[in-house]
Coordinates of C-alpha atoms in Angstrom, one line a residue:
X1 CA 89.1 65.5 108.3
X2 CA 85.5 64.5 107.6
X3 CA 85.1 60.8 109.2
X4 CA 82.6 58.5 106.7
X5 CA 80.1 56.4 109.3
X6 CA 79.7 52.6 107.2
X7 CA 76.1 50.9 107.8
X8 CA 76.8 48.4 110.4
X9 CA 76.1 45.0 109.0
X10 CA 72.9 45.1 110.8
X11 CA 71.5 47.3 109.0
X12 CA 72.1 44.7 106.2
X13 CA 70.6 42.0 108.5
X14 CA 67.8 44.1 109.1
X15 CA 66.7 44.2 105.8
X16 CA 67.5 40.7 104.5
X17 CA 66.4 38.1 107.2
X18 CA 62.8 39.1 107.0
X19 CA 62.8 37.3 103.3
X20 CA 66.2 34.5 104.7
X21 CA 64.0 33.3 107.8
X22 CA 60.9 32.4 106.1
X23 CA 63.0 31.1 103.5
X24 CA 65.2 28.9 105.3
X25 CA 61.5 27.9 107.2
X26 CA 59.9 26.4 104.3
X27 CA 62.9 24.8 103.1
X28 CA 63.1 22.7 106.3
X29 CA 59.4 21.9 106.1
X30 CA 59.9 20.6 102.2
X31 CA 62.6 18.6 104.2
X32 CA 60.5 17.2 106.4
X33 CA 57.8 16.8 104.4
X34 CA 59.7 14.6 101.6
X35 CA 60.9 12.4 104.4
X36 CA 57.2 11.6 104.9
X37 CA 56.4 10.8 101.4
X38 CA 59.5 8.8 100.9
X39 CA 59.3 5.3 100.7
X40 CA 62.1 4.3 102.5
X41 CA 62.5 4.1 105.9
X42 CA 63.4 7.5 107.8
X43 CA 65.9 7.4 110.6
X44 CA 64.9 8.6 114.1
X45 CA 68.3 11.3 113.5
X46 CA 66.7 12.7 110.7
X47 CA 63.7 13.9 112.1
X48 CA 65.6 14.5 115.3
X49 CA 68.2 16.6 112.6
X50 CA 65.2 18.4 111.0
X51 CA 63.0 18.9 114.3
X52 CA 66.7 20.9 115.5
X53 CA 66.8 23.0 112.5
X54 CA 63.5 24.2 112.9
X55 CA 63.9 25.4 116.4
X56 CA 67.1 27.0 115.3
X57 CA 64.8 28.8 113.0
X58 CA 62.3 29.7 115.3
X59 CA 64.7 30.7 117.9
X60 CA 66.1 32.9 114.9
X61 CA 63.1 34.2 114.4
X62 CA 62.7 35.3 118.2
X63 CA 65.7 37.1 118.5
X64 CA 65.0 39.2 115.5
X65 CA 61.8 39.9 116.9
X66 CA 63.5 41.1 120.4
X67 CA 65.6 43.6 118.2
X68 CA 68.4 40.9 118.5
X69 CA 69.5 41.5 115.0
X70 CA 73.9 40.6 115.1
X71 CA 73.0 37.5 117.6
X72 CA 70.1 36.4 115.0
X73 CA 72.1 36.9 111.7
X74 CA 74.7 35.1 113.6
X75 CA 72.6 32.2 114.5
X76 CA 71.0 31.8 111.3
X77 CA 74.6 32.2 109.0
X78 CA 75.4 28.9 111.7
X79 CA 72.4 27.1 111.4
X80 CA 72.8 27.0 107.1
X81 CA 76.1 26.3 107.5
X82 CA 76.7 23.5 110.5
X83 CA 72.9 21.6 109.6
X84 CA 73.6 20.8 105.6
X85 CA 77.5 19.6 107.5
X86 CA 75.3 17.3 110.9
X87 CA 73.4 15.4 107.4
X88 CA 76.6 13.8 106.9
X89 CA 75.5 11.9 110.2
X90 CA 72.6 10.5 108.6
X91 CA 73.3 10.0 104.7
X92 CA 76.5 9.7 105.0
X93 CA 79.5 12.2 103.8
X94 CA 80.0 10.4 100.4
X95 CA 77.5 11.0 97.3
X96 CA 75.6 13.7 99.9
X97 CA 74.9 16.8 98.3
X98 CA 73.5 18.7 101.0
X99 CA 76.8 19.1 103.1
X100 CA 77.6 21.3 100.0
X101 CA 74.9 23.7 100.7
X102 CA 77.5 24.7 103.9
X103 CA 78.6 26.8 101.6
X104 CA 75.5 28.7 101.9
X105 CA 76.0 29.6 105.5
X106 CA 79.3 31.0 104.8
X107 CA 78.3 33.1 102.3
X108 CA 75.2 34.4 104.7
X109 CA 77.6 35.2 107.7
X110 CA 79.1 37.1 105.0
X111 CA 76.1 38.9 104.1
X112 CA 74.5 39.6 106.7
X113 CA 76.7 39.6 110.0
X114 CA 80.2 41.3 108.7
X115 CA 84.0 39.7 108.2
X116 CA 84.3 38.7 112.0
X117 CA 81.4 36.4 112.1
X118 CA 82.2 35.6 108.1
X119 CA 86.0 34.0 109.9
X120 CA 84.0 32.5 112.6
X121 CA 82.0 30.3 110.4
X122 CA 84.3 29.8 107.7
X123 CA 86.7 28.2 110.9
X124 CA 84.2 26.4 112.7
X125 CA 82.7 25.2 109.7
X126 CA 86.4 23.9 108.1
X127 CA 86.7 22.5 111.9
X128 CA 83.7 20.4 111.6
X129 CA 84.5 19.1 108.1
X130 CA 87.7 18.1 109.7
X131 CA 86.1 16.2 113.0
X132 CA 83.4 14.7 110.5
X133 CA 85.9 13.0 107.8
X134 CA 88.1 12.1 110.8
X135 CA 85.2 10.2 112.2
X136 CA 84.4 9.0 109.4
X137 CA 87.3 7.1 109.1
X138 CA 87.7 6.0 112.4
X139 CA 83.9 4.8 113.4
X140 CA 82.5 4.5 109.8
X141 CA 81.0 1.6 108.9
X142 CA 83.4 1.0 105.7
X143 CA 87.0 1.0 106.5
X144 CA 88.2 0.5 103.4
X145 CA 90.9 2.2 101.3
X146 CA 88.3 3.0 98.1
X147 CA 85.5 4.6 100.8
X148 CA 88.3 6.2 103.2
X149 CA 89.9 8.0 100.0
X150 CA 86.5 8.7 99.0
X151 CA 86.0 10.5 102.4
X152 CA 89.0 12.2 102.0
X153 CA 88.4 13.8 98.6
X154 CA 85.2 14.7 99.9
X155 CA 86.0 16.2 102.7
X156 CA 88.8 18.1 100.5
X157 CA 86.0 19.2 98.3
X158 CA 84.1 20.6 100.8
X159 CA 87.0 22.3 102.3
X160 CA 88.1 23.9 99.2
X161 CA 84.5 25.0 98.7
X162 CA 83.8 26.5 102.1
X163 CA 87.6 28.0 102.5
X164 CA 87.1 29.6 99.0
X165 CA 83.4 30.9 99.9
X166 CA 85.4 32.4 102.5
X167 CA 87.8 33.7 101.1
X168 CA 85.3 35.7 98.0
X169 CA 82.8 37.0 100.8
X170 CA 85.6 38.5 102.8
X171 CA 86.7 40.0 99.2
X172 CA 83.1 41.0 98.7
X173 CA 82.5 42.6 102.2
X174 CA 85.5 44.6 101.5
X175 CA 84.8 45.6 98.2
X176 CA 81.3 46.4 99.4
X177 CA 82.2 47.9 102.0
X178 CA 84.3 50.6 99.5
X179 CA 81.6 50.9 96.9
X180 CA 79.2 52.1 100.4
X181 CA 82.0 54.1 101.5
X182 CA 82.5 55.7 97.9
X183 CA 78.2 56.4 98.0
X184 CA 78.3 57.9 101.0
X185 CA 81.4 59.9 100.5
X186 CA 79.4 60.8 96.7
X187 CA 76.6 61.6 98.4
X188 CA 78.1 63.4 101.2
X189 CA 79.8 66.2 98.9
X190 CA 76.7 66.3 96.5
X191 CA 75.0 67.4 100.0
X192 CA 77.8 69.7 100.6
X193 CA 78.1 71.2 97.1
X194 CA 74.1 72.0 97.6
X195 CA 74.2 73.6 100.5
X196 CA 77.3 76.0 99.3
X197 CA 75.2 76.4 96.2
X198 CA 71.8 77.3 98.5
X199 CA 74.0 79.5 101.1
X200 CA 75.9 81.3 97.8
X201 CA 72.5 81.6 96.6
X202 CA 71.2 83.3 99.7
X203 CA 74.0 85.2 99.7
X204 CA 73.5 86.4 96.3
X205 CA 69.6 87.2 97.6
X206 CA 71.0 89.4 100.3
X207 CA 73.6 90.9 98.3
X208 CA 70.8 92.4 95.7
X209 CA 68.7 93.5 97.9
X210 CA 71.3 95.1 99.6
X211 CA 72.0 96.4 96.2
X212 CA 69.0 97.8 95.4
X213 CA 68.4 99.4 99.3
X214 CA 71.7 101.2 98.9
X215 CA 70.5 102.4 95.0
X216 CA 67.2 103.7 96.6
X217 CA 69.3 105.3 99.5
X218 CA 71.8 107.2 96.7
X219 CA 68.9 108.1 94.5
X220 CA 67.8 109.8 97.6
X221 CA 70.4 111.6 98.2
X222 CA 71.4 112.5 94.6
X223 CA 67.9 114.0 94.8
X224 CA 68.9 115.9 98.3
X225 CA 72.3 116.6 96.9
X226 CA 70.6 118.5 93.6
X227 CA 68.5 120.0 95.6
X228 CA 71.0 121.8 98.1
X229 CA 73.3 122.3 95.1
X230 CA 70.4 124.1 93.3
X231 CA 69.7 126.2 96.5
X232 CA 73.5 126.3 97.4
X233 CA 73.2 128.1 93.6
X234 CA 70.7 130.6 94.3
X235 CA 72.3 131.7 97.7
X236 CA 75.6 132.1 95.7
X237 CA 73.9 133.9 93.5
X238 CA 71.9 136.3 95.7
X239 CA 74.8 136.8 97.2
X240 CA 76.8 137.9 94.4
X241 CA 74.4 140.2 93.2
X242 CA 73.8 141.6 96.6
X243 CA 77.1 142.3 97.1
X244 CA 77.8 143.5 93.5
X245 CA 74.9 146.0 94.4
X246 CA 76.3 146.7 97.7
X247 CA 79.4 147.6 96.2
X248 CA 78.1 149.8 93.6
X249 CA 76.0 151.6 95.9
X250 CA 78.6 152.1 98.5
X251 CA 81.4 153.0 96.3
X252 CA 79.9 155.8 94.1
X253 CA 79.1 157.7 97.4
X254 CA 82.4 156.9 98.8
X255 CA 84.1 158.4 96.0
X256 CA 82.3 161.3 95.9
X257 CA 82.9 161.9 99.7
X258 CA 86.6 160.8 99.3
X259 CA 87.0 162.9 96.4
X260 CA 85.6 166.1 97.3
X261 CA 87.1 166.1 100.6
X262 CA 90.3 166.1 98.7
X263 CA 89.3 168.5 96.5
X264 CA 88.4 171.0 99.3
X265 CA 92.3 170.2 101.2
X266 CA 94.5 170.2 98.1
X267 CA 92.2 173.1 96.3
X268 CA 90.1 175.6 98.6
X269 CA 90.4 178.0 95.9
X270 CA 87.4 176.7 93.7
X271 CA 85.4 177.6 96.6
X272 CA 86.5 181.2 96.6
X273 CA 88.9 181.0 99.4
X274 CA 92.7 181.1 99.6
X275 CA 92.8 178.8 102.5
X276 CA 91.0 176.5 104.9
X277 CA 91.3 177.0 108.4
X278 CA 93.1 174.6 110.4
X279 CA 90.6 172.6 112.5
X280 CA 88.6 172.9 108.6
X281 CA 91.4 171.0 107.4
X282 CA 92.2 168.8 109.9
X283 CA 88.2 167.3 109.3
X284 CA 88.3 167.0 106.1
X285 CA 91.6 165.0 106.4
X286 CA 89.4 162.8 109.0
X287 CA 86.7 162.4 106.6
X288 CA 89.1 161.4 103.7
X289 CA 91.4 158.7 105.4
X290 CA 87.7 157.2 107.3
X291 CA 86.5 157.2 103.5
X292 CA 89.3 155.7 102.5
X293 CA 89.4 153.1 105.2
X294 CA 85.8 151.9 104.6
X295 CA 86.5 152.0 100.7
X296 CA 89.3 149.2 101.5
X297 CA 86.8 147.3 103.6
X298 CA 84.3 146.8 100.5
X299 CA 87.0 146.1 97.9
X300 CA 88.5 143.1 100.6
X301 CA 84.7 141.8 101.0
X302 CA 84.2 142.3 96.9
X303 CA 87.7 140.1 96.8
X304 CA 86.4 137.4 98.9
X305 CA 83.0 137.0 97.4
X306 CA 84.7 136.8 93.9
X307 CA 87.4 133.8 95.2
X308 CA 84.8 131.9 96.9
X309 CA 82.7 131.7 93.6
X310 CA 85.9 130.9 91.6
X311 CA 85.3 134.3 89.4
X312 CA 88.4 135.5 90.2
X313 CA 90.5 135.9 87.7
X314 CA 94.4 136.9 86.7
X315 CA 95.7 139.2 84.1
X316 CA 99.2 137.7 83.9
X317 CA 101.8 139.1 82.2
X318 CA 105.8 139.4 82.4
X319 CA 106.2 141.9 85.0
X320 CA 109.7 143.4 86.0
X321 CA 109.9 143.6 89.9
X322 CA 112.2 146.2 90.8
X323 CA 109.6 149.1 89.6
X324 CA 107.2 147.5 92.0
X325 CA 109.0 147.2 95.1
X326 CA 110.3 150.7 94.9
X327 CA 106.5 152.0 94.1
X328 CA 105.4 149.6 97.2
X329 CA 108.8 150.5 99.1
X330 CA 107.8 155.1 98.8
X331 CA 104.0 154.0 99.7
X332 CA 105.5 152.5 103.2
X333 CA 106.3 155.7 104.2
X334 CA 102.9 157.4 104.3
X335 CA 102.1 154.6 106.8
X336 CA 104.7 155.1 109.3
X337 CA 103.9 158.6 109.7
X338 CA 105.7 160.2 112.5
X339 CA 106.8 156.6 114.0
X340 CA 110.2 155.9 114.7
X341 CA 110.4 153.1 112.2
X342 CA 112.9 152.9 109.6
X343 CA 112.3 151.5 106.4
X344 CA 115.3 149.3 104.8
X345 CA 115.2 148.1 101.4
X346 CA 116.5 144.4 101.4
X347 CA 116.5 143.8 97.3
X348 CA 118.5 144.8 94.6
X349 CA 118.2 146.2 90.9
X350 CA 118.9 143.0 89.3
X351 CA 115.9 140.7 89.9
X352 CA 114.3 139.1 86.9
X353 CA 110.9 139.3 85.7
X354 CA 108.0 137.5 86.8
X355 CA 104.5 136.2 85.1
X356 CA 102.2 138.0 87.5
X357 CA 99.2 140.2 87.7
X358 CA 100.8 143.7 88.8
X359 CA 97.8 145.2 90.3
X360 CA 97.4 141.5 92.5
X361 CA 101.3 141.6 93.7
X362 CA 100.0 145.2 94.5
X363 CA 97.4 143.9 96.9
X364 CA 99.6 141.8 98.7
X365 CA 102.2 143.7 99.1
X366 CA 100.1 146.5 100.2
X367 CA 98.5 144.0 102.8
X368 CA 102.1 142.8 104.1
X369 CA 103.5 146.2 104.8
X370 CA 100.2 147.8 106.0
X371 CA 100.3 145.2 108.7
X372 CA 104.2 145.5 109.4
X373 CA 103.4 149.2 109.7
X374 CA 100.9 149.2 112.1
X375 CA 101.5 146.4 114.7
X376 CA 105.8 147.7 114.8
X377 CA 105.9 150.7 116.9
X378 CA 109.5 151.0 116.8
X379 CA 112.4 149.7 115.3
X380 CA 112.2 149.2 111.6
X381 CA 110.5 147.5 108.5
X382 CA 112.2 145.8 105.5
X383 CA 111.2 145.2 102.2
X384 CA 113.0 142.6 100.4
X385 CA 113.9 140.0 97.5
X386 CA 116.2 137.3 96.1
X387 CA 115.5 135.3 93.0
X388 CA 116.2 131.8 92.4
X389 CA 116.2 129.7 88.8
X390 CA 112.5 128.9 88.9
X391 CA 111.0 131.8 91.5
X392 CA 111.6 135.0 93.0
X393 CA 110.7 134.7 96.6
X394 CA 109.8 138.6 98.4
X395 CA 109.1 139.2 102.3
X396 CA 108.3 141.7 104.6
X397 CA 110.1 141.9 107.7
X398 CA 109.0 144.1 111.3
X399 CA 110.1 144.5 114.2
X400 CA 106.9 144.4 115.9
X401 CA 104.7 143.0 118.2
X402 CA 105.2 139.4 116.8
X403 CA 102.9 136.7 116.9
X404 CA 102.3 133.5 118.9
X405 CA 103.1 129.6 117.1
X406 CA 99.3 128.6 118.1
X407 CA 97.9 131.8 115.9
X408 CA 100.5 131.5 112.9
X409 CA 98.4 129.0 111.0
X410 CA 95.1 130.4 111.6
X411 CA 95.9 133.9 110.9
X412 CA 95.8 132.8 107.1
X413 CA 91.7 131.7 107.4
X414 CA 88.8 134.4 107.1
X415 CA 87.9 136.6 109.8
X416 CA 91.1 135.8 111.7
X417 CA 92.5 138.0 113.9
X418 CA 95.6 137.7 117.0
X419 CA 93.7 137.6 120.2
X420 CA 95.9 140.5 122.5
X421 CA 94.8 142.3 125.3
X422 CA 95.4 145.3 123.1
X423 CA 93.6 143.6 119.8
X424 CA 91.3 146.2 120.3
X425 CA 93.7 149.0 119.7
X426 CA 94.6 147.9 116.0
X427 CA 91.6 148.1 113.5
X428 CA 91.1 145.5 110.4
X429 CA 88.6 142.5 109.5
X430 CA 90.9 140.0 109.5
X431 CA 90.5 139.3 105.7
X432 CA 93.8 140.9 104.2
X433 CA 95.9 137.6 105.1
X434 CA 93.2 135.2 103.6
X435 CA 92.6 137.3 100.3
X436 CA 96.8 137.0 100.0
X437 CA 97.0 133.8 100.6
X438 CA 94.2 133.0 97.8
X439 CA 96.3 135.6 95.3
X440 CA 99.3 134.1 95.7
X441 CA 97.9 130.7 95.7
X442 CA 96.2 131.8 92.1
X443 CA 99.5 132.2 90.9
X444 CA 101.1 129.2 91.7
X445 CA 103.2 130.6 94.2
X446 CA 103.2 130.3 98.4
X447 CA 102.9 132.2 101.5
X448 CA 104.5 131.5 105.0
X449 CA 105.6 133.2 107.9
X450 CA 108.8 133.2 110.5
X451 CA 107.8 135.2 113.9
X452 CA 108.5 134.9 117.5
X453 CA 106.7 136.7 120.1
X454 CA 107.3 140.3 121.1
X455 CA 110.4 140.5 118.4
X456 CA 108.7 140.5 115.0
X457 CA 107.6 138.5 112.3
X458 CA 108.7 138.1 108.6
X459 CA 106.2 137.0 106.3
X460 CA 107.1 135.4 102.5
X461 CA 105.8 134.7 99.4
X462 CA 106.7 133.2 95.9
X463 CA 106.3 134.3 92.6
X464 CA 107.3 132.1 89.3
X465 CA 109.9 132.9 87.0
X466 CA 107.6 130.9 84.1
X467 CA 103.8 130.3 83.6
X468 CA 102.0 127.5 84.2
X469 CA 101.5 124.9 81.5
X470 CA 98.3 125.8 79.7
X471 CA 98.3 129.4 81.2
X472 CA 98.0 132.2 78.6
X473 CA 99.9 135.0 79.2
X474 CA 99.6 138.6 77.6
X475 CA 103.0 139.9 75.8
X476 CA 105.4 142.2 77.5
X477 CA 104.5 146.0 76.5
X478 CA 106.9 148.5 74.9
X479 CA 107.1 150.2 77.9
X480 CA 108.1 147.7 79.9
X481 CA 110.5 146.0 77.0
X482 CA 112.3 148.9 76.7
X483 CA 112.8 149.6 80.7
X484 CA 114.0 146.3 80.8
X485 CA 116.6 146.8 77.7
X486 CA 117.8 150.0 79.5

């Protein structure tokens, strides 16, 4: 709580008894100077009254000089108010007006020296009355009844008069007191309000041209930002049409090798010879699963340059399962070759259709089972299915090699590979996981994987029963329609 500091009285004092002193001065030397002038004779006691009143002045007058303000205000609220009282001594306390101006010094201590010295006064003033009307009656020289009631009123007079002085500067002090108080504690919250106003307005300073240094700083980097998109652009660009190239100029002669070299196992005869010798054969065959190899390679980096622009797209349609599976299920069996690995089929005939793109659930089952091939060396490899009321889930389960907890995350990101002493021994670019997460991902679905070390692995993914909302979907063929009736 804010405590609200009064001006001491004096501060009031200060400022008034430089215009009270010389005041009060004069009017004691228009005192003495009417006794002068008067034609009646002047009592020693008055001069000796007036010649005290003036030093009173003048010792007033000292102490305020000496920086003596309280013990000047003081003296001069008793001087004003005890001398007009000490003129009863000479002219008497009836029909004497100047014991009224008492009242005077009261109302002075009041002023100018605060409510302690304003009770001070009043009582030694009222005390004075007292002894003087007392005296009066006892030593005066009229003792009787008329002049002593006289006194008496007189004295009651003054009494009332200085009691009631008294009592309306002690009312006034107060009250002026309050009316201070009330300024100062005006004032103090006008100060307060102004310098919340000047802080909020220097806050407000700051706060715009914080404003505008962070407006210049995003305009900066919106101009960075456009210009790495725009080169971000032209890289993604280049690179599409590099690989696009690539592609095309890799494939064509990749066909042609793969194609003739088939052409020359399967038919020798359009070269005008029943047969091929042996170690013949056995190169061509080399040349045609390399080719084939290294064909699969460019169609898994085409893949990934297409999901990383966003340009790949999904032919969906309702697609009956079963025909896949077995399709994927008779292809498993060129890659086991002589291994013994047995293929089990984990599915039945009586899964529904799903909205897929065949040639994409292709691709990833192709991927699965390539991989369950090669890394299970014995033991065998399933193929399997089960349907629920929104999704068909399908896995591929091996018996191989298995894989580690730390690599079964990672093995879904580009370029990802199992780090074995023996990684060396199985080829691939570590793409075929990523590109199957992406197409299974593309069609709403999910992939995942169950494995533990040196006992296999069983990887899953999902397939919806229903498109997407907003997701157009190309009518069921006749073919397909009427496998699906039978």
């Amino acid at each position: 709580m804010r405590v609200i500091r009064l001006p001491s009285p004096e501060y009031l004092a200060r400022r008034a008894l430089p215009l009270v002193l010389p005041a009060a001065g004069a009017l004691a030397l228009l005192a003495i100077g009417v006794l002068i002038l008067l034609p009646t004779p002047t009592t020693l006691g008055a001069y000796l009254l007036l010649g005290a009143l003036l030093t009173s002045i003048g010792v007033t007058a000292v102490l305020y000089r000496r920086g003596r303000v309280k013990a000047s205000a003081t003296l001069i609220a008793y001087v004003a108010a005890v001398f007009p009282l000490l003129s009863s001594l000479v002219l008497g306390l009836e029909r004497n007006p100047l014991i009224y101006l008492s009242a005077l010094g009261v109302a002075l201590a009041g002023l100018l020296a605060g409510p302690q010295t304003l009770r001070a006064v009043a009582r030694d003033s009222l005390t004075l009355v007292v002894g003087l009307v007392v005296a009066s009656l006892v030593i005066g020289p009229d003792k009787g009844i008329g002049a002593s009631g006289e006194r008496i009123a007189t004295g009651l007079t003054l009494a009332t008069l200085l009691l009631g002085v008294a009592v309306m500067g002690w009312v006034s002090v107060h009250q002026r007191r309050g009316l201070i108080a009330w300024r100062i504690r005006t004032a103090s919250r006008s100060r307060r309000r102004e310098a919340a106003l000047q802080r909020t307005r220097a806050d407000l300073e700051a706060a715009l041209r914080e404003r505008d240094r962070l407006h210049d700083r995003l305009y900066q980097q919106r101009l960075e930002l456009e210009a790495a998109r725009a080169a971000a652009e032209a890289a993604a660009r280049a690179k599409a049409s590099f690989i696009a190239t690539m592609s095309h100029e890799l494939r064509t002669p990749l066909n042609i090798i793969i194609g003739f070299s088939t052409a020359m196992i399967e038919h020798p005869e359009i070269y005008e010879t029943p047969t091929l010798a042996p170690p013949i054969v056995a190169d061509l065959a080399e040349i045609r699963r390399n080719g084939q190899h290294l064909l699969r390679l460019i169609n898994e980096v085409l893949d990934l340059a297409q999901v990383e622009a966003g340009r790949l797209e999904l032919h969906l349609a309702p697609l009956p399962l079963v025909p896949v599976l077995d399709a994927m299920f008779q292809a498993a069996r060129g890659l086991v070759q002589n291994r013994p690995v047995q293929l089990r089929r984990e599915y039945s005939g009586a899964l529904p259709m799903v909205v897929a793109d065949e040639v994409r659930v292709r691709q990833v089952l192709l991927n699965l089972l390539s991989n369950a091939c090669k890394f299970t060396h014995t033991g065998e490899v399933a193929l399997g299915a089960c349907a629920s009321s929104v999704e068909v889930t399908i896995w591929v389960r091996d018996t191989g090699i298995g894989i580690a907890p730390a690599d079964q995350e990672r093995i879904f990101n580009y370029f990802e590979r199992v780090d074995r002493d023996d990684s060396r021994l199985y080829t691939g670019t570590g793409l075929g996981l990523a590109i199957s997460r992406w197409l299974v991902e593309l069609h709403g679905g999910r992939i995942w994987l169950e494995s533990e070390l040196g006992k296999g692995s069983t990887f899953y993914f999902t397939l919806p029963r229903t498109p997407a909302p907003g997701v157009a979907v190309a009518p069921l063929s006749a073919g397909v329609a009427q496998r699906e009736g039978d």
